[in-house]
XYZ file of C-alpha atoms in Angstrom:
339
model
C 13.568 12.544 157.327
C 13.047 8.875 156.579
C 14.945 7.489 158.958
C 13.795 5.451 162.005
C 12.141 7.338 164.962
C 14.089 8.272 168.074
C 14.416 5.199 170.232
C 12.751 5.308 173.656
C 15.201 2.871 175.137
C 18.690 4.371 176.387
C 21.650 1.808 176.588
C 23.701 2.357 179.869
C 27.576 2.818 179.986
C 29.483 -0.285 180.697
C 31.445 -0.179 184.033
C 35.166 0.042 182.532
C 37.223 -0.475 179.778
C 37.448 -4.474 180.141
C 33.515 -4.547 179.856
C 32.501 -6.109 183.057
C 28.750 -5.483 183.556
C 28.252 -4.210 179.764
C 24.510 -3.578 179.043
C 22.331 -6.040 177.061
C 21.124 -5.086 173.566
C 18.250 -3.099 175.009
C 17.460 -0.148 172.811
C 19.134 -1.612 169.655
C 17.159 -1.555 166.404
C 17.718 -3.520 163.411
C 17.750 -0.819 160.317
C 18.650 -3.635 157.536
C 19.414 -7.159 157.262
C 20.415 -10.068 155.235
C 23.442 -7.720 153.624
C 26.741 -9.142 152.002
C 29.664 -7.827 154.197
C 28.206 -4.186 154.436
C 31.557 -2.066 154.651
C 30.919 1.905 153.823
C 27.593 3.845 154.675
C 27.329 7.463 153.412
C 24.288 9.589 153.883
C 22.377 11.687 151.293
C 20.821 15.059 151.611
C 17.441 13.710 152.467
C 18.716 11.647 155.197
C 18.557 8.313 153.365
C 21.681 6.054 153.265
C 23.940 4.420 150.657
C 25.633 1.125 151.523
C 28.571 -0.453 149.760
C 28.611 -4.299 149.945
C 32.399 -5.408 149.753
C 32.221 -8.735 147.921
C 29.315 -8.042 145.435
C 30.196 -4.619 144.411
C 26.703 -3.434 144.789
C 25.709 -0.084 146.498
C 22.396 -0.352 148.311
C 19.974 2.577 148.878
C 18.436 2.262 152.433
C 15.265 4.291 152.200
C 14.041 3.684 155.570
C 14.271 0.862 158.230
C 13.916 -2.415 156.390
C 13.656 -1.165 152.865
C 16.733 -1.605 150.721
C 17.353 -1.338 147.137
C 19.964 -2.023 144.872
C 21.181 1.208 142.931
C 23.755 -0.224 140.809
C 27.215 -2.095 140.834
C 30.514 -0.398 140.925
C 32.623 -1.562 137.678
C 35.681 -3.514 137.957
C 35.490 -4.518 141.762
C 37.901 -7.223 142.479
C 36.688 -8.871 145.856
C 39.639 -11.005 147.259
C 40.651 -11.298 150.796
C 40.165 -7.900 152.378
C 39.557 -6.003 149.346
C 36.048 -5.166 147.129
C 33.818 -2.443 147.277
C 34.918 -0.622 150.631
C 34.507 2.912 151.604
C 31.845 5.558 150.363
C 31.469 9.098 151.149
C 28.987 11.450 149.416
C 28.933 15.655 148.734
C 25.443 16.348 147.661
C 24.179 13.730 145.324
C 27.787 12.969 144.289
C 29.034 9.558 145.291
C 32.778 8.491 146.058
C 33.705 4.893 146.504
C 36.963 3.232 147.340
C 37.530 -0.340 145.573
C 39.947 -2.872 144.476
C 40.557 -3.760 141.139
C 42.606 -6.276 139.439
C 45.641 -3.805 139.564
C 45.032 -1.269 142.343
C 42.779 0.250 145.007
C 41.431 3.489 143.721
C 38.621 5.914 144.366
C 35.975 6.734 141.850
C 33.299 9.158 141.720
C 29.469 8.723 140.345
C 26.306 10.668 140.315
C 23.380 9.489 141.954
C 19.840 10.555 140.248
C 17.807 8.953 143.406
C 17.259 5.646 141.730
C 20.527 4.651 140.110
C 24.526 5.344 140.044
C 25.393 7.240 137.012
C 28.844 8.313 135.350
C 31.764 6.627 137.000
C 34.735 8.238 136.744
C 38.363 7.508 138.666
C 39.641 10.221 140.983
C 42.546 8.595 142.381
C 44.304 5.533 141.251
C 47.538 3.522 141.665
C 47.091 2.856 145.535
C 48.629 -0.508 146.201
C 46.472 -3.310 146.298
C 46.578 -6.912 148.051
C 44.634 -9.780 149.554
C 45.251 -7.784 152.845
C 45.706 -4.306 154.234
C 43.575 -2.676 151.597
C 42.603 0.241 153.961
C 39.580 1.688 152.459
C 38.046 4.383 154.615
C 37.038 7.621 152.862
C 35.530 10.756 154.232
C 35.364 14.557 153.670
C 36.934 16.444 156.555
C 35.430 19.992 157.853
C 37.799 21.749 155.404
C 36.065 19.942 152.458
C 38.883 17.901 151.175
C 38.620 14.170 150.702
C 40.510 12.040 153.062
C 41.509 8.424 152.023
C 42.987 5.728 154.279
C 45.076 3.083 153.027
C 47.015 -0.244 153.842
C 50.385 -1.036 153.125
C 48.908 -4.311 151.151
C 50.938 -6.778 153.075
C 54.154 -4.898 152.071
C 55.351 -3.211 155.181
C 58.245 -1.067 153.388
C 55.571 0.869 151.382
C 54.269 2.652 154.878
C 57.760 4.467 155.146
C 58.167 5.256 151.368
C 56.604 8.675 150.724
C 56.423 8.064 147.003
C 54.046 4.887 147.528
C 50.363 5.859 148.196
C 50.245 2.551 150.273
C 50.147 2.775 154.113
C 49.330 6.515 154.186
C 46.456 8.938 154.776
C 45.775 10.712 151.564
C 44.143 14.001 151.179
C 42.979 15.299 147.855
C 40.431 17.747 146.420
C 37.019 16.057 145.210
C 38.561 16.160 141.619
C 41.844 14.383 143.019
C 44.045 17.091 142.633
C 46.541 17.614 145.432
C 45.698 20.740 147.578
C 48.522 23.334 147.807
C 48.444 23.051 151.632
C 49.352 19.520 151.821
C 52.676 18.809 153.807
C 54.311 18.326 150.321
C 52.120 20.166 147.776
C 53.185 17.861 145.254
C 51.893 15.009 146.887
C 48.584 13.579 148.312
C 49.981 12.152 151.274
C 49.185 13.615 154.507
C 50.623 11.238 156.985
C 52.234 8.057 156.566
C 53.914 4.796 158.365
C 50.553 3.385 158.767
C 49.709 -0.686 158.716
C 45.982 -0.406 157.690
C 43.959 2.376 158.652
C 40.019 1.613 158.317
C 38.639 4.132 160.567
C 38.662 8.171 159.958
C 36.845 10.946 162.306
C 37.051 14.318 163.454
C 35.889 16.051 166.574
C 34.085 19.101 167.047
C 37.506 20.799 167.415
C 38.440 19.492 163.835
C 41.020 17.110 165.142
C 41.505 14.087 163.019
C 41.721 10.726 164.590
C 42.522 7.230 162.967
C 41.879 3.632 164.159
C 44.546 1.380 162.931
C 44.947 -2.524 163.019
C 48.357 -3.793 164.513
C 50.471 -6.869 163.631
C 50.621 -9.072 166.576
C 50.560 -6.983 169.754
C 49.091 -3.798 169.619
C 46.209 -1.944 167.921
C 46.134 1.845 167.580
C 43.941 4.928 168.270
C 46.042 7.807 166.422
C 45.776 11.660 166.481
C 46.753 12.776 163.106
C 49.199 15.387 162.608
C 49.725 16.496 158.869
C 53.207 15.143 157.894
C 53.330 12.884 160.761
C 55.007 9.597 160.784
C 53.361 6.800 162.688
C 56.121 4.259 162.778
C 54.894 1.263 160.901
C 57.080 -1.182 160.297
C 59.606 -0.031 162.376
C 57.597 0.213 165.517
C 54.119 -1.172 166.638
C 52.058 0.584 169.463
C 53.806 3.171 171.710
C 57.588 3.347 171.444
C 58.666 6.673 172.382
C 61.260 6.968 169.302
C 62.371 10.261 168.269
C 60.561 11.351 165.138
C 57.849 8.730 165.358
C 54.472 9.647 166.652
C 53.106 7.316 169.369
C 49.136 6.262 169.402
C 47.383 8.044 172.240
C 45.519 4.736 173.043
C 46.329 1.204 172.313
C 44.636 -2.267 172.717
C 45.728 -5.781 172.546
C 44.826 -7.159 168.791
C 42.661 -9.820 170.346
C 40.513 -7.045 172.285
C 40.278 -5.023 169.263
C 41.118 -5.333 165.425
C 39.492 -1.848 164.968
C 37.720 -0.832 161.770
C 35.354 2.047 161.688
C 35.285 5.080 163.722
C 32.858 7.845 164.391
C 32.551 10.873 166.509
C 29.411 11.358 168.473
C 28.251 13.022 171.645
C 31.575 14.014 172.836
C 33.185 10.437 172.464
C 34.811 8.457 169.500
C 33.065 5.388 168.879
C 35.289 2.427 167.169
C 34.092 -0.624 165.640
C 36.160 -3.963 166.658
C 36.132 -7.206 164.527
C 38.182 -9.500 166.329
C 37.169 -8.263 169.603
C 33.538 -8.405 168.783
C 32.506 -4.872 170.429
C 31.949 -1.157 170.052
C 34.471 0.878 171.890
C 33.453 4.403 173.670
C 36.288 6.841 173.918
C 35.395 10.076 175.508
C 37.522 13.157 174.223
C 38.259 15.748 176.412
C 38.540 19.565 175.302
C 42.425 19.341 174.773
C 42.008 16.167 172.604
C 42.941 13.991 175.611
C 41.168 10.581 175.402
C 39.644 9.257 178.488
C 39.067 5.670 179.717
C 37.473 3.313 176.875
C 34.367 1.532 177.493
C 33.327 -1.709 175.760
C 29.846 -2.124 174.508
C 27.988 -5.251 173.234
C 30.777 -7.585 173.761
C 30.180 -10.881 171.711
C 26.416 -9.826 171.098
C 26.420 -9.132 167.576
C 29.834 -10.877 166.552
C 32.459 -8.856 164.401
C 31.691 -5.112 163.958
C 33.003 -3.366 161.144
C 31.497 0.033 160.367
C 30.153 3.020 162.889
C 28.511 6.142 161.660
C 26.653 9.105 163.435
C 23.192 9.182 161.306
C 21.253 12.455 160.560
C 18.732 11.456 162.977
C 20.864 11.566 166.059
C 21.485 7.984 166.577
C 24.651 5.740 165.885
C 24.623 3.056 163.226
C 26.790 0.027 163.526
C 27.439 -2.922 161.222
C 28.216 -6.458 161.553
C 30.661 -8.346 159.262
C 30.184 -12.007 160.150
C 29.921 -13.045 156.489
C 33.357 -11.608 155.513
C 35.245 -15.265 155.546
C 36.381 -14.898 159.298
C 32.968 -14.426 161.227
C 30.439 -16.731 162.230
C 27.055 -15.885 160.474
C 24.078 -15.366 162.739
C 20.482 -15.307 161.762
C 19.806 -12.157 159.800
C 23.528 -11.069 159.023
C 24.936 -9.066 157.945
C 22.943 -6.283 159.714
C 22.960 -2.406 160.095
C 21.989 -1.825 163.841
C 21.031 1.349 165.319
C 21.114 2.645 168.841
C 21.073 6.246 170.823
C 23.707 6.406 173.492
């Protein structure tokens, strides 16, 4: 394994969901620095990682802590507003990327020969794009299908339009075809009524969770059901309306603005941009989340992505160079800790 050795320091838990008494950054180690808005992270079979830089369209190969090499640039990336080169996922040496072009958001497939990206091929095109709400997280589920989180591109009505790919979670085969067991076997739509999802994670029971930006009041953690309608733009947060699925947890937009989501050690971990923190949310055997705890509040600035690494640690990224943050020395960075 070429990743960093196990940390000897352990980060203590915060006392409550309002983050009083949050621990200092002891036990946090920098894996890489000087990155340009790192957005997607995906691991290769050897344990090394690929990193997508949103604004440059570059994919960096992190061989070991502090050793980063550019291995290619994804073609036709249009970095505007919240768009650019966003999520990454891998299947063996095959790399999938979600990107914004001049016409749409799309998913492409590439090979990786150990030193360079090769053979870019479109997998899923026609996802609405805009300067805001471009979604972008992609991940392979336990079923081997590729899940794609999209935003409504600033056009809220698209979230309820099941003929549109915007404001949805999409589920496709690795070649982009629609699995026959989707809610509609002719459509990639897995769930709808979403404003802007940037976090997907599965727990050990195979349940799919998603973190979602609210508008002015409530950010959400949702437990995803196939074919479910999550309410946007009819409602924001919990509403108790028949036919709409309420979030299982919600936070004020100032506290959260959630992006990446990972499952590790019996908890969901959610990165917050405006809230500048990492949430830990315990998940019970029945899928009922416990009280959330805030970690690292304000210590690293805006946090974009969190992933469970093969070496048994959590990685999270800063996003202080994204046009909305206050860059600090060494930003943007990938940080590692063991809960």
